[in-house]
Coordinates of C-alpha atoms in Angstrom, one line a residue:
Chain A
M1 CA 107.8 65.1 61.9
A2 CA 106.8 68.7 62.7
S3 CA 109.6 71.1 63.8
P4 CA 109.6 72.0 67.5
E5 CA 107.7 75.0 68.6
I6 CA 109.3 78.4 68.0
L7 CA 109.9 80.1 71.4
V8 CA 111.7 83.2 70.3
S9 CA 111.9 84.8 66.9
C10 CA 114.4 87.6 66.2
E11 CA 113.9 89.5 63.0
R12 CA 116.5 92.0 61.7
L13 CA 117.4 92.4 65.4
E14 CA 120.1 94.9 66.2
V15 CA 121.4 95.1 69.8
G16 CA 123.5 97.8 71.5
F17 CA 123.5 100.8 73.8
D18 CA 122.7 104.5 73.4
R19 CA 121.0 103.8 70.0
K20 CA 124.3 102.5 68.7
A21 CA 124.2 98.9 67.3
L22 CA 127.1 96.7 68.3
L23 CA 126.5 94.2 65.5
P24 CA 124.8 93.8 62.2
P25 CA 121.1 92.7 62.1
I26 CA 120.4 89.1 63.1
D27 CA 117.6 86.7 62.1
L28 CA 117.2 83.8 64.4
E29 CA 114.4 81.4 65.4
I30 CA 115.0 79.7 68.8
R31 CA 113.0 76.4 69.1
R32 CA 111.9 74.3 72.1
G33 CA 114.6 71.9 73.3
E34 CA 117.5 73.6 71.6
V35 CA 120.9 74.3 73.3
I36 CA 122.5 77.3 71.6
V37 CA 125.9 78.8 72.5
V38 CA 126.8 82.4 71.8
V39 CA 130.5 82.9 71.4
G40 CA 132.7 85.9 70.6
H41 CA 135.4 88.0 72.0
N42 CA 134.9 90.3 75.1
G43 CA 132.8 93.3 74.2
A44 CA 131.4 91.7 71.0
G45 CA 127.8 92.0 72.3
K46 CA 127.1 88.5 73.6
T47 CA 125.6 89.5 76.9
T48 CA 123.7 92.5 75.3
F49 CA 122.2 90.1 72.8
A50 CA 121.2 87.6 75.5
R51 CA 119.6 90.4 77.6
T52 CA 117.7 91.8 74.6
V53 CA 116.3 88.3 73.8
L54 CA 115.0 88.2 77.4
G55 CA 113.5 91.6 77.2
L56 CA 115.8 93.2 79.7
L57 CA 117.1 95.6 77.0
R58 CA 115.3 97.2 74.1
P59 CA 116.4 96.4 70.6
I60 CA 118.1 99.2 68.7
A61 CA 116.2 98.0 65.6
G62 CA 114.2 95.0 64.5
T63 CA 112.0 92.8 66.8
V64 CA 112.1 90.0 69.3
R65 CA 108.9 88.0 69.5
R66 CA 108.5 85.6 72.5
S67 CA 105.8 83.0 72.4
K68 CA 102.8 83.8 74.7
G69 CA 103.3 82.7 78.3
L70 CA 106.9 81.8 77.8
A71 CA 108.6 81.2 81.2
C72 CA 112.2 82.5 81.0
T73 CA 114.9 82.4 83.6
Y74 CA 118.4 83.9 83.8
V75 CA 121.6 82.6 85.3
P76 CA 123.8 85.7 85.9
Q77 CA 127.6 85.5 86.1
A78 CA 128.4 84.2 89.6
A79 CA 130.5 87.4 90.2
S80 CA 127.4 89.5 89.7
L81 CA 125.9 88.3 93.0
D82 CA 126.9 90.8 95.7
P83 CA 129.0 88.9 98.3
T84 CA 128.1 91.3 101.0
V85 CA 124.5 90.1 101.0
P86 CA 124.4 87.4 103.6
L87 CA 122.2 85.1 101.5
R88 CA 121.9 81.3 102.0
V89 CA 121.8 78.8 99.1
D90 CA 118.3 77.6 99.9
E91 CA 117.0 81.2 99.9
L92 CA 118.6 81.8 96.4
L93 CA 117.0 78.6 95.2
G94 CA 113.6 79.7 96.6
W95 CA 113.7 82.8 94.3
G96 CA 114.0 80.5 91.3
A97 CA 110.3 79.4 91.7
I98 CA 108.9 83.0 92.1
R99 CA 107.2 84.2 88.9
R100 CA 105.2 87.4 88.4
W101 CA 103.1 87.9 91.6
G102 CA 104.2 84.6 93.2
F103 CA 105.9 86.5 95.9
L104 CA 102.5 87.3 97.4
R105 CA 102.6 83.9 99.0
P106 CA 105.0 84.7 101.9
W107 CA 106.5 81.2 102.1
K108 CA 107.9 78.6 99.8
G109 CA 105.5 75.8 98.8
R110 CA 106.3 72.1 99.6
A111 CA 106.7 71.4 95.8
D112 CA 109.1 74.3 95.4
R113 CA 111.2 73.0 98.4
E114 CA 111.3 69.6 96.9
L115 CA 112.3 71.0 93.5
G116 CA 115.1 72.8 95.2
R117 CA 116.4 69.8 97.1
T118 CA 116.3 67.7 93.9
A119 CA 118.1 70.3 91.9
L120 CA 120.9 70.5 94.5
A121 CA 121.2 66.7 94.6
T122 CA 121.3 66.5 90.8
L123 CA 124.3 68.8 90.7
G124 CA 125.9 67.1 93.7
V125 CA 125.8 70.2 96.0
S126 CA 123.2 69.2 98.5
P127 CA 125.6 69.8 101.5
L128 CA 125.7 73.5 100.4
A129 CA 121.9 74.1 101.0
T130 CA 122.3 75.9 104.3
R131 CA 125.7 77.5 103.5
R132 CA 125.9 81.2 102.7
L133 CA 127.0 82.4 99.3
D134 CA 129.9 84.3 100.6
E135 CA 131.4 81.1 102.0
L136 CA 131.4 79.4 98.5
S137 CA 134.0 79.3 95.8
G138 CA 133.2 80.8 92.4
G139 CA 132.7 77.3 91.0
Q140 CA 130.3 76.3 93.8
R141 CA 128.4 79.5 93.4
Q142 CA 127.9 78.7 89.7
R143 CA 126.7 75.2 90.4
V144 CA 124.2 76.7 92.9
L145 CA 123.0 79.1 90.2
L146 CA 122.6 76.1 87.9
A147 CA 120.6 74.3 90.6
R148 CA 118.3 77.3 90.7
L149 CA 117.9 77.0 87.0
L150 CA 116.9 73.4 87.4
A151 CA 114.4 74.3 90.1
S152 CA 112.9 77.2 88.0
D153 CA 111.0 74.9 85.6
A154 CA 111.5 77.4 82.8
D155 CA 110.9 77.0 79.1
L156 CA 113.9 79.2 78.1
A157 CA 117.1 79.8 80.1
V158 CA 119.7 82.3 79.3
L159 CA 123.1 81.6 81.0
D160 CA 125.8 84.2 81.2
E161 CA 129.2 82.6 81.4
P162 CA 128.0 79.8 83.6
T163 CA 131.3 77.9 83.6
A164 CA 133.7 80.8 84.0
A165 CA 135.0 79.6 87.4
M166 CA 134.7 75.8 86.6
D167 CA 137.4 73.3 85.7
G168 CA 137.3 71.2 82.6
P169 CA 135.2 68.3 83.9
A170 CA 132.7 70.5 85.6
T171 CA 132.3 72.6 82.5
G172 CA 131.6 69.5 80.4
A173 CA 129.2 68.2 83.0
T174 CA 127.3 71.6 82.9
F175 CA 126.8 71.4 79.2
A176 CA 125.8 67.7 79.5
A177 CA 123.2 68.7 82.1
L178 CA 121.8 71.4 79.8
R179 CA 121.6 68.8 77.0
R180 CA 119.7 66.5 79.3
L181 CA 117.2 69.2 80.3
A182 CA 116.6 70.0 76.6
T183 CA 116.0 66.3 75.8
E184 CA 114.0 65.3 78.9
K185 CA 112.1 68.5 79.7
G186 CA 112.2 70.4 76.4
M187 CA 114.0 73.3 78.0
T188 CA 115.8 75.7 75.7
S189 CA 119.2 77.1 76.7
I190 CA 121.1 80.1 75.3
V191 CA 124.6 80.0 76.8
V192 CA 127.0 82.9 76.5
T193 CA 130.4 81.3 76.9
H194 CA 134.0 81.3 76.0
A195 CA 134.2 77.5 76.6
I196 CA 133.3 76.6 73.1
A197 CA 135.6 73.5 73.0
A198 CA 133.8 71.9 75.9
A199 CA 130.4 72.9 74.6
T200 CA 130.4 71.6 71.0
S201 CA 129.5 68.0 71.8
H202 CA 126.3 69.1 73.6
V203 CA 124.9 71.9 71.6
D204 CA 122.7 72.2 68.5
R205 CA 123.8 75.6 67.2
V206 CA 126.5 78.1 67.7
V207 CA 126.0 81.9 67.2
V208 CA 129.4 83.5 66.6
F209 CA 129.7 87.2 67.1
D210 CA 132.7 88.3 65.1
P211 CA 132.3 92.1 64.6
G212 CA 135.7 92.5 63.0
G213 CA 135.2 89.6 60.5
E214 CA 132.1 87.9 59.3
G215 CA 129.7 89.8 61.6
I216 CA 127.2 87.3 63.0
V217 CA 127.3 83.7 62.0
V218 CA 124.7 81.1 63.0
T219 CA 126.2 77.7 62.4
T220 CA 126.6 74.1 63.8
P221 CA 129.3 72.8 66.1
K222 CA 130.5 70.5 63.2
Q223 CA 131.0 73.5 60.9
I224 CA 132.8 75.4 63.6
S225 CA 135.2 72.5 64.2
E226 CA 135.9 72.4 60.4
S227 CA 136.4 76.1 59.8
P228 CA 140.0 77.5 59.8
R229 CA 138.6 80.9 60.5
F230 CA 136.9 79.8 63.7
H231 CA 140.0 77.8 64.7
A232 CA 141.9 81.0 64.4
L233 CA 139.3 82.8 66.6
F234 CA 138.8 80.2 69.3
G235 CA 141.7 77.8 69.1
G236 CA 141.5 74.1 68.5
I237 CA 137.9 72.7 68.5
H238 CA 137.0 69.1 68.1
H239 CA 133.4 68.1 67.6
H240 CA 132.3 64.6 68.7
E241 CA 128.8 63.5 67.5
Chain B
M1 CA 105.8 130.2 122.2
S2 CA 104.2 131.3 118.9
D3 CA 101.2 129.8 117.1
A4 CA 103.5 127.7 115.0
P5 CA 102.8 124.0 115.0
T6 CA 104.6 121.8 117.4
T7 CA 106.0 118.3 117.1
G8 CA 107.2 115.8 119.6
A9 CA 110.7 116.4 118.4
D10 CA 110.8 119.9 119.6
V11 CA 110.7 119.3 123.3
G12 CA 113.7 119.4 125.6
L13 CA 113.9 118.9 129.4
D14 CA 113.7 122.6 129.9
D15 CA 110.4 122.7 128.1
L16 CA 108.8 119.9 130.0
A17 CA 106.5 122.0 132.2
E18 CA 105.2 124.0 129.3
I19 CA 104.5 121.1 127.0
E20 CA 103.2 118.9 129.8
A21 CA 100.6 121.5 130.6
S22 CA 99.5 121.6 126.9
L23 CA 99.1 117.8 126.6
P24 CA 95.6 116.6 127.3
G25 CA 95.3 113.8 130.0
H26 CA 98.7 114.5 131.6
E27 CA 99.0 115.7 135.1
V28 CA 100.9 118.9 135.9
H29 CA 104.4 117.9 136.8
D30 CA 107.2 119.9 138.2
P31 CA 110.3 119.4 136.0
T32 CA 112.7 120.3 138.8
V33 CA 111.8 117.1 140.5
S34 CA 113.6 115.2 137.8
T35 CA 116.8 117.1 137.9
I36 CA 117.8 117.1 141.5
D37 CA 121.1 115.7 142.8
G38 CA 122.8 115.2 139.4
G39 CA 119.9 113.8 137.5
P40 CA 116.7 111.9 137.6
T41 CA 116.4 108.5 139.2
W42 CA 114.7 105.3 138.0
R43 CA 112.0 105.9 140.5
E44 CA 111.3 109.3 139.0
F45 CA 111.3 107.7 135.6
A46 CA 108.8 105.1 136.8
D47 CA 106.6 107.8 138.4
G48 CA 106.6 109.8 135.2
W49 CA 105.9 106.7 133.0
D50 CA 102.5 108.1 131.9
L51 CA 104.4 111.1 130.5
F52 CA 107.4 109.3 129.0
S53 CA 105.8 106.1 127.8
D54 CA 104.9 107.4 124.4
A55 CA 108.4 108.6 123.9
V56 CA 109.9 105.3 124.9
W57 CA 107.5 103.3 122.7
S58 CA 108.2 105.7 119.8
A59 CA 111.9 105.1 120.2
T60 CA 111.3 101.3 120.3
I61 CA 109.0 101.2 117.4
A62 CA 111.0 103.6 115.2
G63 CA 114.2 101.9 116.1
A64 CA 112.8 98.4 115.3
I65 CA 111.2 99.3 111.9
L66 CA 114.0 101.6 110.8
G67 CA 116.5 98.9 111.9
Y68 CA 114.6 96.3 109.8
L69 CA 114.5 98.6 106.7
S70 CA 118.2 99.6 107.3
V71 CA 119.2 96.1 106.0
Y72 CA 117.9 97.1 102.5
I73 CA 119.4 100.5 102.8
V74 CA 122.9 99.2 103.7
L75 CA 123.0 96.1 101.5
R76 CA 121.6 97.9 98.5
R77 CA 124.1 100.7 99.1
M78 CA 121.4 103.3 99.5
V79 CA 122.7 105.0 102.6
F80 CA 122.7 108.3 100.6
V81 CA 119.0 107.7 99.8
S82 CA 118.3 107.5 103.5
A83 CA 120.3 110.6 104.1
A84 CA 118.4 112.6 101.4
I85 CA 115.0 111.3 102.7
T86 CA 115.7 112.2 106.3
Q87 CA 117.0 115.6 105.3
A88 CA 113.9 116.1 103.2
A89 CA 111.7 115.2 106.2
G90 CA 113.4 117.8 108.2
V91 CA 112.8 120.4 105.5
G92 CA 109.2 119.3 105.3
V93 CA 108.7 120.0 109.0
A94 CA 110.6 123.3 108.7
L95 CA 108.4 124.3 105.7
A96 CA 105.3 123.6 107.8
F97 CA 106.6 126.1 110.4
F98 CA 107.4 128.6 107.7
A99 CA 103.9 128.3 106.2
A100 CA 102.3 128.8 109.6
I101 CA 104.4 131.8 110.5
H102 CA 104.7 133.7 107.2
L103 CA 101.8 132.4 105.1
G104 CA 99.2 131.8 107.7
F105 CA 98.6 128.2 106.7
A106 CA 98.4 125.7 109.5
I107 CA 100.0 122.6 108.1
D108 CA 100.6 119.6 110.2
P109 CA 104.4 119.1 110.4
R110 CA 104.0 115.4 110.0
L111 CA 102.3 116.0 106.7
G112 CA 105.1 118.3 105.6
A113 CA 107.7 115.6 106.5
T114 CA 105.7 112.9 104.8
A115 CA 105.2 114.9 101.6
A116 CA 108.8 116.0 101.3
S117 CA 110.1 112.5 102.0
L118 CA 107.8 110.8 99.5
A119 CA 108.7 113.4 96.9
V120 CA 112.4 112.7 97.4
A121 CA 111.7 108.9 97.3
A122 CA 109.8 109.3 94.1
L123 CA 112.5 111.4 92.5
V124 CA 115.1 108.8 93.5
S125 CA 113.1 105.8 92.3
R126 CA 112.7 107.0 88.7
S127 CA 115.4 106.7 86.1
W128 CA 117.1 110.0 85.1
E129 CA 119.3 108.4 82.4
R130 CA 117.5 110.3 79.6
A131 CA 118.5 113.5 81.4
G132 CA 122.1 112.3 81.5
L133 CA 121.9 111.8 85.3
T134 CA 122.9 108.7 87.3
R135 CA 121.2 107.9 90.6
E136 CA 124.3 109.1 92.5
M137 CA 124.1 112.5 90.8
V138 CA 120.4 112.9 91.6
L139 CA 121.1 111.9 95.2
G140 CA 124.0 114.3 95.5
L141 CA 121.7 117.1 94.2
L142 CA 118.8 116.2 96.4
F143 CA 120.9 115.9 99.6
A144 CA 122.7 119.2 98.9
L145 CA 119.5 120.9 98.0
T146 CA 117.6 119.7 101.1
S147 CA 120.5 120.5 103.4
G148 CA 120.7 124.0 102.0
L149 CA 116.9 124.5 102.2
A150 CA 116.9 123.4 105.8
V151 CA 119.3 126.2 106.7
V152 CA 117.6 128.8 104.4
I153 CA 114.1 128.1 105.8
G154 CA 115.5 127.9 109.3
S155 CA 116.9 131.4 108.9
R156 CA 113.4 132.7 107.9
I157 CA 111.8 131.3 111.0
S158 CA 114.3 132.5 113.6
Q159 CA 111.7 132.8 116.4
E160 CA 111.2 129.0 116.0
A161 CA 114.8 128.2 115.4
H162 CA 115.0 126.2 118.5
D163 CA 112.2 124.0 117.3
V164 CA 113.7 123.5 113.9
Q165 CA 117.0 122.6 115.5
A166 CA 115.1 120.1 117.7
I167 CA 113.5 118.6 114.6
L168 CA 116.8 118.2 112.8
F169 CA 118.8 116.8 115.7
G170 CA 116.0 115.4 118.0
T171 CA 115.8 116.5 121.6
A172 CA 112.5 115.0 122.5
V173 CA 112.0 113.6 126.0
I174 CA 108.3 113.5 125.6
V175 CA 106.3 112.8 122.4
D176 CA 103.0 114.2 121.3
P177 CA 100.4 111.4 121.4
G178 CA 99.4 112.2 117.9
D179 CA 102.9 111.7 116.7
F180 CA 103.1 108.5 118.5
R181 CA 99.9 107.2 117.1
A182 CA 100.9 108.2 113.5
L183 CA 104.3 106.5 113.9
A184 CA 102.7 103.3 115.4
W185 CA 100.2 103.0 112.5
V186 CA 102.6 103.7 109.7
S187 CA 105.1 101.2 111.3
A188 CA 102.5 98.5 111.6
I189 CA 101.3 98.9 108.0
V190 CA 104.9 99.0 106.7
L191 CA 105.9 96.0 108.7
A192 CA 102.9 94.0 107.5
I193 CA 103.7 94.8 103.9
Q194 CA 107.4 94.0 104.5
L195 CA 106.6 90.6 106.0
W196 CA 104.0 89.7 103.4
W197 CA 106.1 90.7 100.4
Y198 CA 109.4 89.7 101.9
R199 CA 110.3 87.2 99.2
G200 CA 109.5 89.8 96.5
F201 CA 111.5 92.6 98.2
T202 CA 114.5 90.4 98.7
F203 CA 114.4 88.9 95.2
A204 CA 114.0 92.3 93.5
S205 CA 116.6 93.9 95.7
F206 CA 119.4 91.3 95.6
D207 CA 119.0 89.7 92.1
P208 CA 117.0 92.3 90.2
L209 CA 117.9 91.0 86.7
T210 CA 116.6 87.5 87.3
A211 CA 113.6 88.9 89.0
R212 CA 112.8 91.0 85.9
V213 CA 113.3 88.0 83.7
H214 CA 110.8 86.1 86.0
R215 CA 108.3 89.0 85.3
V216 CA 108.3 90.0 89.0
P217 CA 107.2 93.7 89.2
V218 CA 110.7 95.0 90.3
A219 CA 109.9 98.7 89.6
L220 CA 106.7 98.5 91.8
L221 CA 108.5 96.6 94.5
D222 CA 111.3 99.2 94.5
L223 CA 108.8 102.0 94.6
V224 CA 106.9 100.4 97.6
L225 CA 110.2 99.8 99.4
L226 CA 111.4 103.4 98.9
G227 CA 107.9 104.7 99.8
S228 CA 108.0 102.6 103.0
I229 CA 111.4 104.0 103.9
A230 CA 110.2 107.5 103.2
L231 CA 107.0 107.1 105.2
V232 CA 108.7 105.6 108.3
V233 CA 111.6 108.1 108.1
A234 CA 109.2 111.0 107.8
Q235 CA 107.3 109.8 110.9
A236 CA 110.4 109.1 112.8
A237 CA 112.0 112.4 111.9
S238 CA 109.0 114.4 113.1
T239 CA 108.7 112.3 116.3
L240 CA 112.4 111.7 117.2
G241 CA 114.3 114.0 114.9
A242 CA 116.0 113.7 111.5
L243 CA 119.4 112.8 112.9
P244 CA 118.3 109.8 114.9
A245 CA 116.0 108.8 112.0
F246 CA 119.0 108.7 109.7
A247 CA 121.2 106.9 112.3
L248 CA 118.6 104.2 113.0
S249 CA 118.0 103.7 109.3
T250 CA 121.6 102.8 108.6
L251 CA 123.7 101.7 111.6
P252 CA 121.6 98.7 112.9
A253 CA 122.1 96.9 109.6
I254 CA 125.9 97.4 109.7
A255 CA 126.0 96.0 113.3
A256 CA 123.7 93.1 112.4
R257 CA 125.7 92.3 109.2
L258 CA 128.9 92.1 111.4
L259 CA 127.2 89.9 114.1
V260 CA 125.2 87.5 112.0
T261 CA 127.4 84.9 110.4
R262 CA 124.9 82.0 110.2
G263 CA 121.3 81.5 109.3
P264 CA 119.0 82.8 106.7
L265 CA 118.9 86.5 105.6
L266 CA 115.8 87.1 107.7
V267 CA 117.9 86.6 110.9
T268 CA 120.0 89.7 109.8
F269 CA 116.7 91.7 109.5
V270 CA 115.5 90.6 112.9
I271 CA 118.8 91.3 114.6
A272 CA 118.9 94.7 112.9
A273 CA 115.4 95.5 114.2
V274 CA 116.4 94.4 117.7
I275 CA 119.6 96.6 117.6
G276 CA 117.5 99.5 116.3
A277 CA 114.9 99.2 119.0
A278 CA 117.6 98.8 121.7
A279 CA 119.5 101.8 120.4
G280 CA 116.3 103.9 120.4
V281 CA 115.4 103.0 124.0
A282 CA 119.0 103.0 125.4
G283 CA 119.6 106.4 123.8
Y284 CA 116.4 107.7 125.3
L285 CA 117.3 106.4 128.8
L286 CA 120.8 107.8 128.5
A287 CA 119.4 111.2 127.6
F288 CA 116.9 111.1 130.4
F289 CA 119.3 110.2 133.2
W290 CA 122.3 112.3 132.0
E291 CA 120.1 115.1 130.7
M292 CA 121.4 115.1 127.2
P293 CA 119.6 115.7 123.8
V294 CA 117.7 112.4 123.0
G295 CA 118.4 112.3 119.3
A296 CA 122.1 112.7 119.8
T297 CA 122.3 109.9 122.4
Q298 CA 120.2 107.6 120.2
T299 CA 122.6 108.3 117.3
V300 CA 125.7 107.7 119.5
V301 CA 124.2 104.5 120.9
A302 CA 123.4 103.2 117.4
G303 CA 127.0 104.1 116.4
A304 CA 128.3 102.3 119.5
S305 CA 126.5 99.2 118.4
V306 CA 128.6 99.1 115.3
V307 CA 131.8 99.6 117.2
I308 CA 130.7 96.8 119.7
A309 CA 129.9 94.5 116.7
V310 CA 133.3 95.1 115.2
A311 CA 134.9 94.3 118.5
I312 CA 132.9 91.1 119.0
R313 CA 133.6 90.0 115.5
A314 CA 137.4 90.6 116.0
L315 CA 137.3 88.8 119.4
V316 CA 135.4 85.8 118.0
R317 CA 137.9 85.5 115.1
L318 CA 140.8 85.7 117.5
A319 CA 139.3 83.1 119.7
L320 CA 138.7 80.8 116.7
R321 CA 142.3 81.3 115.5
L322 CA 143.6 80.4 119.0
I323 CA 141.4 77.3 119.3
R324 CA 142.5 76.1 115.8
G325 CA 146.1 76.9 116.6
R326 CA 145.9 74.6 119.7
R327 CA 144.5 71.7 117.8
P328 CA 147.0 69.0 117.0
A329 CA 148.0 68.9 113.4
P330 CA 146.4 65.9 111.5
S331 CA 148.8 63.0 111.3
S332 CA 150.2 62.1 107.8
A333 CA 148.8 58.6 108.1
A334 CA 145.2 59.9 108.5

């Protein structure tokens, strides 16, 4: 069986700011339908790496090649949305379907509205559709952002700490939903997270940013759960196949 | 009066007769009629409607479009951008006077205001990180520079100092038909683009990272938005004055943000536009009947709308608390 299509290829990629690399070079091929988590301590360069993969930041060195016509989306940290903007959930969802010059159509299409409704229902947050973001809790806001991801119909999604304000069951359900999207729709997810314990059962690969130790390690959840070094870094991790 | 160019913003009640005579299509009108017995009456206002209508419509249009744009300015924390652009518009008009008096070039003050505003908008929209400057640093520099220039240029055109003062603070009770037409056209074009690209402007403004990931042309949308603000502010500054242009481009959004607690974001834009238009007209009427400088009263009314919005919000919250306090506590069996 042929390997799934390569969506993003990082070659000797170095990421950072002000021409200063935060990490050693990384080689990584990201394939269709994969769920990859990026873990590491605060300031290790996880978000910088994710934004470089998306093309929001320029690499310090090396290259990032994205397949032609790749539709990407981004789920920012819930806290990054300005609470002073009186935005409604259905409006935020509507943006998820806008790509390139799609805003030239002044209103949402029927299909986009239906996608939004389905996405909210999938995550069990339909009653929030007409609520304003500043009325929602952090966890609710994150679920709304995930609903927008579902409605975006993207090939590749990068999620920045999508479960930071969620409890244990909601965190597990989020990773399970990403797994389902990967299996059913072939959507690839790169998830920057600290919730490695909840993620391991649902992900294909783990990228560990450990600048003080082994640099960058691309590994599997199973190896993570068996490595004393990673246990020391992230606490007890149990992997269930 | 010298041969220096005139704008609608440079006309006070005292100048009515002189300006009236210079405007084509207007009947000669004795200004003393409107100041008898403690101020003009509604009847006199209605009688002079031909003369005042352009000014009232200018205040309405400028208030509405600036009020609409003020939502972006306030929610994107760009109030200083608006301040720098309005200041630049004032400098542009003053430069037009300077060029006419000292250099012999007859430059339309509207053109001066537009060029200076667009220049500031262009400088603000680009990234200065490579020069080691943040947007705040650039804004601080531009605001200080344009403020200083306004005074410096003003000192060199002392014979027209009254006019420059009028441009900066706005004392117009009548508006030049050319200024009115320019304001109306620019506002119509900007509003059409704003409504057509509404989803793009809001997406790029309030979730720019995701918008960039979706390959939405965020930089272009920002440039068009800033350019729209610059164009409208320039026209409003040369028609009404820089001070009311600044006030109407910031305060309506603050009032609307306080008042609108439900509904989509577009409701905030609409309410801000209504508050802006109301402040423009109410300020004009206040100035007309109490014989005060128009720009200042428009600014005060726009400011009062914020105070009223704060009071309404506080009253509504108090009422809700009282209503909730009177409700019986839910029984433990429920």
